[in-house]
Coordinates of C-alpha atoms in Angstrom, one line a residue:
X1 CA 48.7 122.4 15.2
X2 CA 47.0 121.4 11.8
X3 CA 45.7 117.5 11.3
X4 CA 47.9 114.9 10.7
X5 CA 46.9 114.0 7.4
X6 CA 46.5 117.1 5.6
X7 CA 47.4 117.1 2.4
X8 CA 47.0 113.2 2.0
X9 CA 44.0 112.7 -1.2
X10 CA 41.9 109.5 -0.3
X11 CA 39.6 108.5 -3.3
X12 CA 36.7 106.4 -1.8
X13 CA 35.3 103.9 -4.1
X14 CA 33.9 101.6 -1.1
X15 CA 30.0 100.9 -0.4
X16 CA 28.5 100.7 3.2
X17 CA 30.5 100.5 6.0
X18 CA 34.4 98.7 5.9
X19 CA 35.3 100.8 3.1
X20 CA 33.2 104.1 3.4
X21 CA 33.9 104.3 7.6
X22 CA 37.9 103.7 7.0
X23 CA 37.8 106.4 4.9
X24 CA 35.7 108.7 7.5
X25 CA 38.1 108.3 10.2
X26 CA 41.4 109.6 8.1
X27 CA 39.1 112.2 7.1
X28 CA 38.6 113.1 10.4
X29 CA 42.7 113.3 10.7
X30 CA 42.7 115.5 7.9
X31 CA 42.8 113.9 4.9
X32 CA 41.0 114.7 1.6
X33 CA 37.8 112.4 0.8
X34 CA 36.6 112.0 -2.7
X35 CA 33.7 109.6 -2.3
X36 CA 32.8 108.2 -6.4
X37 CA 29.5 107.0 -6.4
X38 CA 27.1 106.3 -9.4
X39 CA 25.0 109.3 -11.1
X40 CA 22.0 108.2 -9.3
X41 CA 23.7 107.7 -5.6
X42 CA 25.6 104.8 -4.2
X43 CA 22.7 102.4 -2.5
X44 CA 24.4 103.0 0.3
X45 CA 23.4 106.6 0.5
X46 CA 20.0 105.9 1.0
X47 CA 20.1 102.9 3.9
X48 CA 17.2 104.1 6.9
X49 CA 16.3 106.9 5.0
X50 CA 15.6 110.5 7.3
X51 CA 12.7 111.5 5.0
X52 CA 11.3 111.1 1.7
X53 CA 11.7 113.5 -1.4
X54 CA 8.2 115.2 -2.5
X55 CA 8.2 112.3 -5.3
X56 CA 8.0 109.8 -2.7
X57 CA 11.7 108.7 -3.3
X58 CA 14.0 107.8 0.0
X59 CA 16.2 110.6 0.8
X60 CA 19.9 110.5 2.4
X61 CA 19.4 107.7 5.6
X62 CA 21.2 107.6 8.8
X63 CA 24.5 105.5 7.6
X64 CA 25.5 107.6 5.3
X65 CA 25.5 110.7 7.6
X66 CA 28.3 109.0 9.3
X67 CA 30.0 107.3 6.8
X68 CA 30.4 110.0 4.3
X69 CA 30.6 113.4 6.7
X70 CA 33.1 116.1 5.5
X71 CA 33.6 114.3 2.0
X72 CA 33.3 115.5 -1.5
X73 CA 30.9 113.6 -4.1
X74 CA 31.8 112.9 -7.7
X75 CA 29.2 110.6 -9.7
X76 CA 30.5 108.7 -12.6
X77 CA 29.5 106.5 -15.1
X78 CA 32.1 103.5 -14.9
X79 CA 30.4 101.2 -17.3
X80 CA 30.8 103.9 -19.8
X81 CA 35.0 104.6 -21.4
X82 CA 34.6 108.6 -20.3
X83 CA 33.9 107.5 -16.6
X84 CA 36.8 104.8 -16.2
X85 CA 39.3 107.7 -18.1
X86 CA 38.0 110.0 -15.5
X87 CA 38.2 107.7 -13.1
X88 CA 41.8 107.2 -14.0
X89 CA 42.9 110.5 -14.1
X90 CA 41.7 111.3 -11.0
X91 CA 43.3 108.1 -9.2
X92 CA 46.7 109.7 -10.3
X93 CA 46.1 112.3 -8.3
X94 CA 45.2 110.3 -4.8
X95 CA 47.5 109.4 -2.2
X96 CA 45.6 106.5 -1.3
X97 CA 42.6 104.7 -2.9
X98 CA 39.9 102.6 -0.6
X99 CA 37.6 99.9 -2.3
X100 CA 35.7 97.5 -1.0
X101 CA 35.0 96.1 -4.2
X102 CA 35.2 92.1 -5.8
X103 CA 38.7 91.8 -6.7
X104 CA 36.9 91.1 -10.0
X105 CA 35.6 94.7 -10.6
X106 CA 38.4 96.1 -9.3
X107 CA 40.5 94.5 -12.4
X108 CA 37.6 95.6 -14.7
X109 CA 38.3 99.3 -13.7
X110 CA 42.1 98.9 -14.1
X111 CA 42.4 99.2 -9.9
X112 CA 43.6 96.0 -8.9
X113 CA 46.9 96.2 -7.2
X114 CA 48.8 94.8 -10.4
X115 CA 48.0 97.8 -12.8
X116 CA 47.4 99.9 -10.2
X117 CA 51.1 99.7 -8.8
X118 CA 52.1 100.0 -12.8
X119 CA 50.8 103.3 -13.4
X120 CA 51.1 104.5 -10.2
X121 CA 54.0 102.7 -7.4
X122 CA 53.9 105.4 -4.7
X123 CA 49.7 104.9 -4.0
X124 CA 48.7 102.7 -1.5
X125 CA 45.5 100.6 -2.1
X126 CA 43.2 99.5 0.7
X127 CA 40.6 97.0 -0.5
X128 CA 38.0 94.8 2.2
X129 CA 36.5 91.6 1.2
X130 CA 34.4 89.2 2.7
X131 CA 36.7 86.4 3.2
X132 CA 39.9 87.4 1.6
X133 CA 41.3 86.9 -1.8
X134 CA 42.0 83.0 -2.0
X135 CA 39.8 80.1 -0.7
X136 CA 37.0 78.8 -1.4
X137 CA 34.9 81.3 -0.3
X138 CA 36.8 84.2 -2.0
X139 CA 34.7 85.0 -4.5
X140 CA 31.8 85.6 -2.6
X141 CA 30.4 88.9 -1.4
X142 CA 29.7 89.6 2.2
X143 CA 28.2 91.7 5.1
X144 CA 28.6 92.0 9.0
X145 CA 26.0 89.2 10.3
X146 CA 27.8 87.0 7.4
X147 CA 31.3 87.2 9.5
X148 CA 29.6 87.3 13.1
X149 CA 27.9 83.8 12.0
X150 CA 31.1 82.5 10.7
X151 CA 33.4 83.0 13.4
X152 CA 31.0 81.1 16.0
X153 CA 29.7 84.5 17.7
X154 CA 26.4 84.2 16.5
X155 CA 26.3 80.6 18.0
X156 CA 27.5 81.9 21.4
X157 CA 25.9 84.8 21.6
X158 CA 22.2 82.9 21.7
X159 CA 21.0 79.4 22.8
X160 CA 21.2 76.5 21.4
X161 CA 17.4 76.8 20.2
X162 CA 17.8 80.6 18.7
X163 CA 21.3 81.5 17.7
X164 CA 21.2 85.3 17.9
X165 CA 23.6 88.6 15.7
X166 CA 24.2 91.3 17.5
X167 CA 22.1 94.1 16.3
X168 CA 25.2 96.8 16.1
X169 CA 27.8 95.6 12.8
X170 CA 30.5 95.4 15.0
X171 CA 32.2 93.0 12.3
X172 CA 31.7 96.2 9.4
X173 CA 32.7 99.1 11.7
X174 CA 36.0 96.6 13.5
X175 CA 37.0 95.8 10.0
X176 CA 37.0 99.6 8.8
X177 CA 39.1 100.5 12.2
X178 CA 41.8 97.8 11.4
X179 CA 41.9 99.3 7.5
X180 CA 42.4 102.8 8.9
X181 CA 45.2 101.2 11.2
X182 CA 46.9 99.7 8.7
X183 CA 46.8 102.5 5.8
X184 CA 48.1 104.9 8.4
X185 CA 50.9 102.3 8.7
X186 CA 51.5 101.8 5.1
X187 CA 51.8 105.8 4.6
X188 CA 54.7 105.7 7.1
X189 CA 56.5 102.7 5.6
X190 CA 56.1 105.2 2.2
X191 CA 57.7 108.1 3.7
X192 CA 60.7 105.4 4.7
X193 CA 60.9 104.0 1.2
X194 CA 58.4 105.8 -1.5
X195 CA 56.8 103.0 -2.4
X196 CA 53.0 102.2 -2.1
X197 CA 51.8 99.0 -1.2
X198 CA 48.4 97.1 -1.6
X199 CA 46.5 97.1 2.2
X200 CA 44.2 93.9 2.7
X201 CA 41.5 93.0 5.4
X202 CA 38.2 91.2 5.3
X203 CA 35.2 90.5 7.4
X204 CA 36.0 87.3 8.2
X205 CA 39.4 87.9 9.4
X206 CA 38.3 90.8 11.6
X207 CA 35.4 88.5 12.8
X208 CA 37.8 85.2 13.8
X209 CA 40.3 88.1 15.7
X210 CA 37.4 89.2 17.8
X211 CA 36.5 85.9 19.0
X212 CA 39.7 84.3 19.1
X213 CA 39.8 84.0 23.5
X214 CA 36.9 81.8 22.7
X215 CA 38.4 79.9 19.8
X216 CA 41.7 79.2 21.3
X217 CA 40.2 77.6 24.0
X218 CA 37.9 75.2 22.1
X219 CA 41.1 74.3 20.2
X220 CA 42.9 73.6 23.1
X221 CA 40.2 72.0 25.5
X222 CA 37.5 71.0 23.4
X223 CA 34.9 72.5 25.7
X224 CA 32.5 73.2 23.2
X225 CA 30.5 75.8 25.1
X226 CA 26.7 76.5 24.0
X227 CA 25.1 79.8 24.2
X228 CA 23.6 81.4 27.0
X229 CA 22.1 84.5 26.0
X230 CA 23.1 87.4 27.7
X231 CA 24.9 85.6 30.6
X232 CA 28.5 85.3 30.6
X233 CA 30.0 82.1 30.8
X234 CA 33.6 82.7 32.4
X235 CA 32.3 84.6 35.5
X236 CA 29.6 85.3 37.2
X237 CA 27.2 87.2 38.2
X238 CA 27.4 88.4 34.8
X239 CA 24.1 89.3 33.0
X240 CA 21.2 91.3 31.8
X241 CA 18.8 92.0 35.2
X242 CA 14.7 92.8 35.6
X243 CA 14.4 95.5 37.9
X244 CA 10.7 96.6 39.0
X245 CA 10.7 99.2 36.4
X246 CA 13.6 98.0 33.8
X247 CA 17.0 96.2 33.3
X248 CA 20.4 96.7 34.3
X249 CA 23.7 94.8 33.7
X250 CA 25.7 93.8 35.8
X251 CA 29.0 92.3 35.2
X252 CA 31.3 91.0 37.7
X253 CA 34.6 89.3 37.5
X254 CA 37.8 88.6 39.8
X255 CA 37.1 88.0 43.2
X256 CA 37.6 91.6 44.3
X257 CA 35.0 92.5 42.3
X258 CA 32.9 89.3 43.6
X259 CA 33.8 89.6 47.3
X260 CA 31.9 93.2 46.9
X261 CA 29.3 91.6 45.4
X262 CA 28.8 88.8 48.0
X263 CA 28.6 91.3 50.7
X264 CA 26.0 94.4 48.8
X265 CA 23.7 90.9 48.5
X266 CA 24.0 90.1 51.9
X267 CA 25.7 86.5 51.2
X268 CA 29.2 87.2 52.1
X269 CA 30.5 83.7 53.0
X270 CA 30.3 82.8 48.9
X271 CA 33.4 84.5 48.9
X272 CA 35.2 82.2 50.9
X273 CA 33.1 79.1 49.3
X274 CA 35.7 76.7 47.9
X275 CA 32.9 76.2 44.6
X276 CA 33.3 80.1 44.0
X277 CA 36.9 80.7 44.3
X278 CA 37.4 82.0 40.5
X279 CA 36.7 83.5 38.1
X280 CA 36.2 79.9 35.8
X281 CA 34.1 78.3 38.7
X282 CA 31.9 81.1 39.3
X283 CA 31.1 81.2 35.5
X284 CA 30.2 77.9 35.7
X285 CA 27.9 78.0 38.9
X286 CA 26.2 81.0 37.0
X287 CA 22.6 79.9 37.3
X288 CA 23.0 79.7 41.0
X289 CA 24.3 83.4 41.2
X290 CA 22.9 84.9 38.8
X291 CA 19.5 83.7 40.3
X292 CA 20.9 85.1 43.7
X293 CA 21.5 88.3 41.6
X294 CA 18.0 88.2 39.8
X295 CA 16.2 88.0 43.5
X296 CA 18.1 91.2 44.5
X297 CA 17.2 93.6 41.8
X298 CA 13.6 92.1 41.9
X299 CA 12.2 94.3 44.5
X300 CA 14.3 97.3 43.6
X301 CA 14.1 100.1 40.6
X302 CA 17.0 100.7 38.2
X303 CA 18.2 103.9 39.9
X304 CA 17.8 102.3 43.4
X305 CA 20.1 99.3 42.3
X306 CA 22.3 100.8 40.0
X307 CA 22.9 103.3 43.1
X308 CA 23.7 100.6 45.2
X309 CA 25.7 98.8 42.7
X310 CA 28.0 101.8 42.4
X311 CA 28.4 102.7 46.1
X312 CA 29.8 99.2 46.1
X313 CA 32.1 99.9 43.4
X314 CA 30.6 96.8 41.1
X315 CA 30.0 97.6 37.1
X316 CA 26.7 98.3 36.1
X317 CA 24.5 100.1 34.0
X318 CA 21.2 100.5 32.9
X319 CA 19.7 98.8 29.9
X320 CA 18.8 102.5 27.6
X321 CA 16.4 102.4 24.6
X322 CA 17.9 104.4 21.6
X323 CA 16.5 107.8 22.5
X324 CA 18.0 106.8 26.1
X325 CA 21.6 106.5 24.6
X326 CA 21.1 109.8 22.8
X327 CA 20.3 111.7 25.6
X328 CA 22.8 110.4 28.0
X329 CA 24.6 112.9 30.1
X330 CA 28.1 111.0 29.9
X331 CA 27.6 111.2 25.7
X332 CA 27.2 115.0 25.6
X333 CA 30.0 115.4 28.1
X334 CA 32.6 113.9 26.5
X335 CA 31.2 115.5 23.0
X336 CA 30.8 112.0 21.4
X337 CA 28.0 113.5 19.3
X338 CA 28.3 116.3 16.9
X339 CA 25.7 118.0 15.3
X340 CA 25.4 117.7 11.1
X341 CA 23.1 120.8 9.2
X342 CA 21.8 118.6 5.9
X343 CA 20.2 120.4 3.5
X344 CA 16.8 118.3 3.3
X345 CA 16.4 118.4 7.2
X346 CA 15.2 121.3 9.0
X347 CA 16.9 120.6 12.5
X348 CA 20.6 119.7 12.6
X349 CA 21.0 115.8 13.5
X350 CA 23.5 114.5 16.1
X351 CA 26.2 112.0 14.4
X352 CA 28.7 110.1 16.5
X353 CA 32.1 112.0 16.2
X354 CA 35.3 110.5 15.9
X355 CA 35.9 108.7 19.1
X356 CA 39.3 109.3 20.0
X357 CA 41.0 112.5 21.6
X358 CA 44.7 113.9 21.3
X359 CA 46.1 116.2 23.5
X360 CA 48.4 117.4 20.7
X361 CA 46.4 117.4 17.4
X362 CA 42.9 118.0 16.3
X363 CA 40.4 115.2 15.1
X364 CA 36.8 115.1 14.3
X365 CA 34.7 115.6 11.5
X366 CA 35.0 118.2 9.1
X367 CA 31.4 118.8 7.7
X368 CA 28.2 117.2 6.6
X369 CA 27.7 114.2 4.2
X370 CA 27.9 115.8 0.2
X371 CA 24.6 115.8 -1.8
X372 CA 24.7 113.6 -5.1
X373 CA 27.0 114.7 -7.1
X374 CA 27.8 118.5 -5.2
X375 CA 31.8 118.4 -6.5
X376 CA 31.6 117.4 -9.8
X377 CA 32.7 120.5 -11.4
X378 CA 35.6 121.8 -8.6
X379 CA 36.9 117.9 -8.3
X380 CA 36.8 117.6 -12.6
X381 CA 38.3 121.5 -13.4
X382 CA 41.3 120.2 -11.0
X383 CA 41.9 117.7 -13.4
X384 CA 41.8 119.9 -16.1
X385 CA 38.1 119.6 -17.6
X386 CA 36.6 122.7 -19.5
X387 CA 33.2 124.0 -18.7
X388 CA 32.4 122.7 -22.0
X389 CA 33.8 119.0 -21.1
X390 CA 32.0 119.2 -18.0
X391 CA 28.9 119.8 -19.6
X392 CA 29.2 117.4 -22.1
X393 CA 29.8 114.5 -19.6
X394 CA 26.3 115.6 -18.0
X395 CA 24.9 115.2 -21.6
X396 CA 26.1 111.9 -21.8
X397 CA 25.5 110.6 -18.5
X398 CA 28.8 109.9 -17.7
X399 CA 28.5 111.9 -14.6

């Protein structure tokens, strides 16, 4: 069976993750990527950079090989009249446009929903902000830590003295997931009625959905929790672990779970202990097992604890460094890698794949990130530019 989305056209205007990433994963169902990026490369293009031109200039860096795999590239010039007309011509062909751009440059080039939806009703129009499109922080620009800070992770996820982001952008990558989502469901609500519709999301609202178990309960019970670092504060034991030759975590919750525990540490009356009979009790006696926890993996190594751990049937795993996490077995089982050729690199690179399987349909990525520019001429014959037009954009920097 062919992919889902085949024949769908998705023009890509967006820059770093909650745009570009959205666009990725309908890719990966099938769907037609034009990425438009400036002459020179977006910035994006060039974030942790794999190597280094002969000049000395960054070359393509590790985001983008995810971000951008199997698209097409087409640089233009949109501060110049020929780059917007392009621009515009080749919007008419797409199926759906993505843009994580300032509401106020999307009006500049004529793709805000209003004249979009004018010139072209049956296109649907996913756009990511920072924090939405009214309020008084609306106007503003914004990345990942920004939405982790603001929805109270960043507070919780550290101590009181060092307030701490999680390294990964969970806040970018969650954000472009909930776009895809909800552009998949605005093309079937256009095969119901033909119409296009405009697709919203933002960083902040992504961020505020994430936390909300924690927010809910402030609102209701004014707890006002502090962080704790790595330990978990509504169960316990539930932490980060020094092992003689590492760390492990270990993460226990519901007194199944803590019964086993109880009995593989050789204290199995705490299950039975009125001040550790759930889940809420335990998290807040955490110091007390957690330190019962710590004394146990103190005289073992990883593998011997993490052995034990699993014999009991208790959640664990091993703290891995980032060449750890690419060479683990259970990755390369399931395939959740895939190898990408790029023409500057002499070994192909491993990529994360898309990480979903159907038993009835294909999806994955279709082919390697596109050099600078590398379907300007197929993507502008399409729509109907001569050689000799084609050559005199290049002349005059429009593309």
């Amino acid at each position: 069976m062919g992919q889902i989305l085949e024949n769908i056209r998705i023009i890509d205007m967006g820059r770093y993750v909650a745009g570009p990433y959205c666009a990725t994963l309908l890719g990966g169902l099938g769907a037609e990527i034009i990425r438009v990026e400036r002459p020179q490369g977006g910035e994006d293009r060039f974030i942790s950079p794999l190597f280094h031109h002969a000049d000395g200039s960054p070359g393509e860096g590790g985001l983008f090989m995810q971000t951008a795999s199997g698209k097409k590239s087409l640089t233009l010039d949109l501060s110049q009249t020929k780059g917007r007309e392009v621009l515009h011509r080749l919007t008419q062909s797409a199926d759906i446009i993505i843009a994580n751009l300032p509401p106020k440059a999307l009006a500049k080039l004529g793709l805000d929903w209003p004249s979009l939806s004018q010139r072209h009703p049956s296109c649907i129009l996913v756009t990511q902000t920072g924090f939405g499109t009214t309020g008084p922080d609306s106007h503003k620009g914004g990345f990942d830590g920004l939405g982790q800070a603001l929805s109270g992770a960043t507070y919780l996820t550290g101590t009181p003295e060092q307030p701490a982001k999680a390294a990964a952008p969970y806040v970018d990558f969650s954000t472009a997931t909930l776009s895809a989502f909800a552009t998949l469901a605005a093309l079937m609500h256009r095969q119901h009625s033909g119409k296009g519709q405009h697709v919203e999301t933002s960083l902040l609202g992504t961020a505020l959905s994430i936390m909300t178990a924690h927010l809910t309960e402030q609102a209701v019970t004014q707890k006002a929790r502090i962080g704790t670092g790595n330990r978990v504060q509504t169960s316990a034991p539930s932490d980060i672990f020094k092992t003689k030759d590492g760390h492990i975590l270990v993460h226990i919750v519901g007194h199944n779970l803590f019964r086993r525990w109880a009995k593989l540490v050789g204290r199995a009356e705490l299950a039975d202990e009125e001040a550790y009979c759930d889940d809420q009790k335990r998290g807040d006696a955490r110091d007390i097992l957690c330190g019962i926890m710590q004394a146990w993996c103190a005289d073992k190594s990883s593998k011997q604890a993490l052995a034990l751990l699993e014999e009991a049937g208790l959640p664990s795993a091993p703290i891995l460094d980032l060449q750890q996490a690419l060479d683990n077995p259970q990755a390369h089982a399931m395939s959740f890698f895939r190898s990408i050729q790029f023409p500057e690199l002499d070994q192909p690179i491993p990529v994360a794949d898309m990480p979903m399987r159907f038993s009835a349909m294909d999806a994955h990525m279709t082919g390697r990130p596109p050099l600078i520019g590398e379907h300007n001429n197929e993507i502008l014959r399409e729509l109907g530019y001569s050689d000799e037009m084609i050559d005199a954009l290049r002349q005059e920097n429009v593309i």
